[in-house]
Amino acid sequence: MVIPVHDVNPVRRTPYVTYALIAANFVVFLATPGVASSITGESGLAQLCHLQAFLDHWAAVPRELIHGQTPTTVPTGDVGVGPQGAGCLVGPPGYDKSPPVSVLTAMFLHSSWLHLLGNMLFLMIFGNNIEDRLGHIRYVLFYVVCGYAAAYGFALVNADSGDPLIGASGAIAGVLGAYLVLYPKARVWVLVPFLIFLPLRLPAWIVLGSWFVLQAVYSSGTGVSTAGTVAYVAHVVGFLAGMLLAWPLRPGTTPPPEPRGLLWGRRAHPRAP
């Protein structure tokens, strides 16, 4: 609905953890076979087979999370030719996979540049204030807990799915939920697509509240034809987990500068006291 670009909510400390998370996501993405070479993540058969083997090893799979059983045959990463033509070879896994650990590794995997950049944009804008409020160590724990809640919440709803679950979206949704609870009146600069990208300064409760409503609607399959390709349920669960974890911190949170309406252009800039 809108694209956030900046929030008017100063921090007291440098968000080292947020920067480290963003850097780690980029490093892992660049090391993911065949994905970083294209905008959409599409690739040839050899790259696709290599990617399938990589994801089977490191991505979270709902069926594995719920039932605790890993498959006896997995993609090997090689290409073979059978009666129906070329395809990816499968064989016994050459590794021991822990489904709970795969949730952590899956948080750093992304399917395309658009997937990665979208997630990192939201983490950069809203993560620094949550890290500032929680402190570095508690922020790491918060991020991981929200990511696990999102992954297992999605897995419970899709217990028999064998599709890999990847991305930092669930953990970042937790960051957004915490931001909504702690800084609902913070001003957020957004770009609204209306013929052109119109810059507006909106309260966080509008920006993040509308984002959550949209994810909840999409999680039901309403209004989107490819709901199965995006883990909207994970977004919803991660967001709610972040809200619940942040709620006890509301009384001691310093409020950001008060917004002065839904303004745009030069009038929206805050005036010095």
XYZ file of C-alpha atoms in Angstrom:
273
model
C 0.000 0.000 0.000
C 2.791 2.438 0.933
C 6.586 2.293 0.846
C 8.272 3.563 4.039
C 11.506 5.471 3.493
C 12.312 7.127 6.850
C 10.925 7.618 10.341
C 11.220 10.728 12.509
C 12.225 8.912 15.689
C 15.759 9.612 16.942
C 17.831 6.935 18.705
C 20.309 7.242 21.555
C 22.711 4.474 20.545
C 24.149 3.097 17.316
C 22.075 0.103 16.119
C 25.017 -2.266 15.658
C 22.841 -5.391 15.750
C 20.490 -4.084 13.070
C 23.451 -3.239 10.856
C 24.959 -6.690 11.501
C 21.694 -8.436 10.638
C 21.406 -6.523 7.378
C 25.014 -7.290 6.476
C 24.576 -10.982 7.312
C 21.462 -11.213 5.150
C 23.297 -9.710 2.189
C 26.313 -11.987 2.645
C 24.142 -15.114 2.813
C 22.095 -13.979 -0.163
C 25.188 -13.482 -2.290
C 26.316 -16.988 -1.297
C 22.967 -18.573 -2.206
C 23.357 -20.566 -5.449
C 21.910 -18.888 -8.523
C 19.680 -16.348 -6.765
C 21.792 -13.207 -6.645
C 22.446 -13.383 -10.402
C 18.889 -12.348 -11.303
C 16.302 -9.862 -10.154
C 13.491 -12.391 -9.848
C 15.448 -15.426 -8.690
C 14.753 -17.349 -11.913
C 17.626 -19.489 -13.246
C 18.548 -22.444 -15.472
C 18.047 -26.086 -14.581
C 21.542 -26.613 -13.177
C 21.234 -23.582 -10.905
C 17.711 -24.613 -9.938
C 18.883 -28.083 -8.874
C 21.743 -26.587 -6.894
C 19.348 -24.143 -5.246
C 16.870 -26.902 -4.361
C 19.630 -28.898 -2.681
C 20.792 -25.783 -0.817
C 17.294 -24.948 0.427
C 16.531 -28.524 1.413
C 19.582 -28.376 3.649
C 19.165 -24.914 5.192
C 15.507 -23.849 4.837
C 12.746 -24.598 7.337
C 10.133 -27.069 6.118
C 6.754 -27.098 7.925
C 6.389 -30.870 7.692
C 9.776 -31.332 9.324
C 9.077 -28.769 12.065
C 5.767 -30.322 13.098
C 6.492 -34.024 12.648
C 10.212 -33.895 13.442
C 11.120 -36.181 10.555
C 13.526 -35.320 7.756
C 13.232 -36.974 4.311
C 15.323 -39.992 3.383
C 15.938 -38.672 -0.122
C 16.687 -35.059 -1.054
C 17.915 -33.200 -4.142
C 21.632 -33.749 -4.594
C 22.226 -30.602 -6.623
C 23.042 -32.524 -9.792
C 21.129 -32.724 -13.071
C 20.106 -36.055 -14.554
C 18.144 -37.288 -17.548
C 15.278 -39.742 -17.097
C 12.345 -41.072 -19.131
C 10.556 -37.731 -18.813
C 13.599 -35.622 -19.680
C 16.139 -33.655 -17.702
C 15.575 -33.041 -14.002
C 17.178 -32.792 -10.593
C 18.682 -35.945 -9.127
C 17.722 -37.081 -5.620
C 19.528 -39.302 -3.162
C 20.191 -39.868 0.542
C 21.170 -36.633 2.354
C 24.855 -36.255 3.105
C 24.147 -34.210 6.227
C 22.197 -34.330 9.470
C 19.503 -31.661 9.518
C 17.968 -30.319 12.720
C 14.495 -28.873 11.975
C 14.604 -26.409 14.919
C 18.015 -25.109 13.833
C 16.745 -24.754 10.265
C 14.356 -22.051 11.467
C 17.356 -19.927 12.433
C 19.240 -20.495 9.191
C 16.086 -19.886 7.137
C 15.835 -16.368 8.596
C 18.857 -15.372 6.518
C 17.720 -16.875 3.198
C 15.849 -14.937 0.514
C 14.423 -15.900 -2.854
C 15.264 -12.773 -4.897
C 16.710 -9.284 -4.739
C 13.206 -7.846 -4.329
C 12.520 -10.175 -1.405
C 15.799 -9.223 0.273
C 15.661 -5.463 -0.337
C 12.058 -5.183 0.817
C 12.813 -6.945 4.089
C 16.008 -4.994 4.725
C 14.252 -1.672 4.059
C 11.720 -2.351 6.813
C 14.427 -3.638 9.173
C 16.586 -0.549 8.625
C 13.756 1.915 9.201
C 12.080 0.316 12.221
C 14.709 -1.973 13.725
C 17.015 0.742 15.040
C 14.387 2.118 17.443
C 13.479 -1.324 18.773
C 17.159 -2.094 19.326
C 17.555 1.282 21.031
C 14.653 0.491 23.374
C 15.607 -3.108 24.152
C 19.374 -2.903 24.102
C 21.623 -4.974 21.876
C 21.393 -8.355 23.625
C 17.657 -8.292 24.303
C 17.076 -7.143 20.736
C 18.880 -10.196 19.356
C 16.767 -12.477 21.558
C 13.603 -10.609 20.581
C 14.401 -10.903 16.870
C 15.082 -14.639 17.095
C 12.004 -15.368 19.230
C 9.736 -13.534 16.778
C 11.306 -15.427 13.880
C 10.712 -18.765 15.595
C 7.145 -17.845 16.539
C 6.416 -16.868 12.930
C 7.928 -20.050 11.485
C 6.205 -22.432 13.874
C 2.937 -20.526 13.591
C 3.048 -20.950 9.833
C 4.034 -24.601 10.180
C 1.083 -25.342 12.458
C -1.300 -24.028 9.819
C 0.534 -25.898 7.027
C 1.668 -28.996 8.910
C 1.908 -31.265 5.856
C 3.637 -28.796 3.546
C 7.008 -29.795 2.130
C 7.724 -26.380 0.621
C 10.748 -24.563 2.083
C 10.048 -21.549 4.289
C 12.692 -18.838 3.971
C 13.157 -15.150 4.697
C 13.528 -12.700 7.549
C 9.925 -11.517 7.146
C 8.599 -13.243 10.266
C 11.285 -11.779 12.541
C 10.962 -8.341 10.927
C 7.175 -8.514 11.322
C 7.875 -8.874 15.045
C 9.929 -5.677 14.876
C 7.008 -3.913 13.199
C 4.582 -5.158 15.843
C 6.850 -3.893 18.630
C 7.207 -0.533 16.881
C 3.439 -0.173 16.632
C 3.092 -0.813 20.365
C 5.968 1.405 21.500
C 5.865 4.253 18.972
C 2.362 4.426 17.462
C 2.560 8.199 16.971
C 6.025 8.308 15.429
C 6.061 10.031 12.053
C 6.988 7.878 9.092
C 7.802 9.238 5.662
C 6.228 7.024 3.012
C 5.785 6.973 -0.748
C 2.185 6.428 -1.799
C 1.671 5.200 -5.390
C -0.982 7.568 -6.749
C -0.219 8.200 -10.437
C 3.240 9.155 -9.138
C 4.919 8.315 -5.854
C 3.461 10.900 -3.494
C 5.560 11.563 -0.345
C 3.519 11.697 2.856
C 4.328 11.815 6.539
C 1.966 9.458 8.381
C 1.734 8.221 11.975
C 3.226 4.778 12.465
C -0.107 3.349 13.572
C -1.521 4.020 10.117
C 1.499 2.690 8.220
C 2.024 -0.451 10.309
C -1.629 -1.005 11.144
C -2.589 -1.018 7.467
C 0.357 -3.327 6.707
C -0.853 -5.803 9.322
C -4.451 -5.699 8.101
C -3.258 -6.350 4.553
C -1.179 -9.353 5.682
C -4.131 -10.731 7.638
C -6.425 -10.403 4.627
C -3.887 -11.986 2.305
C -3.251 -14.842 4.749
C -6.838 -15.945 4.173
C -6.258 -16.007 0.414
C -8.526 -13.012 -0.154
C -7.423 -10.497 -2.764
C -4.359 -12.411 -3.919
C -4.108 -15.251 -6.435
C -0.717 -16.605 -5.296
C -1.087 -16.638 -1.515
C 0.765 -19.925 -1.366
C 4.040 -18.323 -2.521
C 4.209 -15.850 0.366
C 3.991 -16.871 4.022
C 1.449 -14.253 5.067
C 0.488 -16.323 8.116
C 4.099 -16.089 9.305
C 3.910 -12.296 8.975
C 0.742 -12.178 11.062
C 2.102 -14.461 13.793
C 5.454 -12.643 13.933
C 3.700 -9.265 14.184
C 1.483 -10.431 17.052
C 4.473 -11.972 18.847
C 6.332 -8.661 18.607
C 3.339 -6.769 19.996
C 2.994 -9.125 22.953
C 6.701 -9.029 23.804
C 6.831 -5.223 23.578
C 3.629 -4.505 25.514
C 5.230 -4.583 29.011
C 7.770 -1.960 27.861
C 5.193 0.684 26.950
C 5.169 2.559 30.297
C 8.913 3.269 30.226
C 9.181 4.195 26.550
C 9.995 7.806 25.691
C 7.458 8.986 23.118
C 8.745 10.319 19.781
C 7.988 13.842 18.527
C 4.238 14.274 18.081
C 2.988 14.242 14.489
C 1.139 17.336 13.281
C -1.470 15.743 11.042
C -1.195 14.029 7.674
C 1.065 16.554 5.983
C 3.248 16.415 2.935
C 5.938 18.496 1.273
C 7.706 21.338 3.079
C 4.903 21.812 5.622
C 5.530 18.317 7.010
C 9.017 19.061 8.274
C 9.164 19.486 12.073
C 9.937 22.987 13.329
C 12.668 23.665 15.830
C 11.362 24.512 19.316
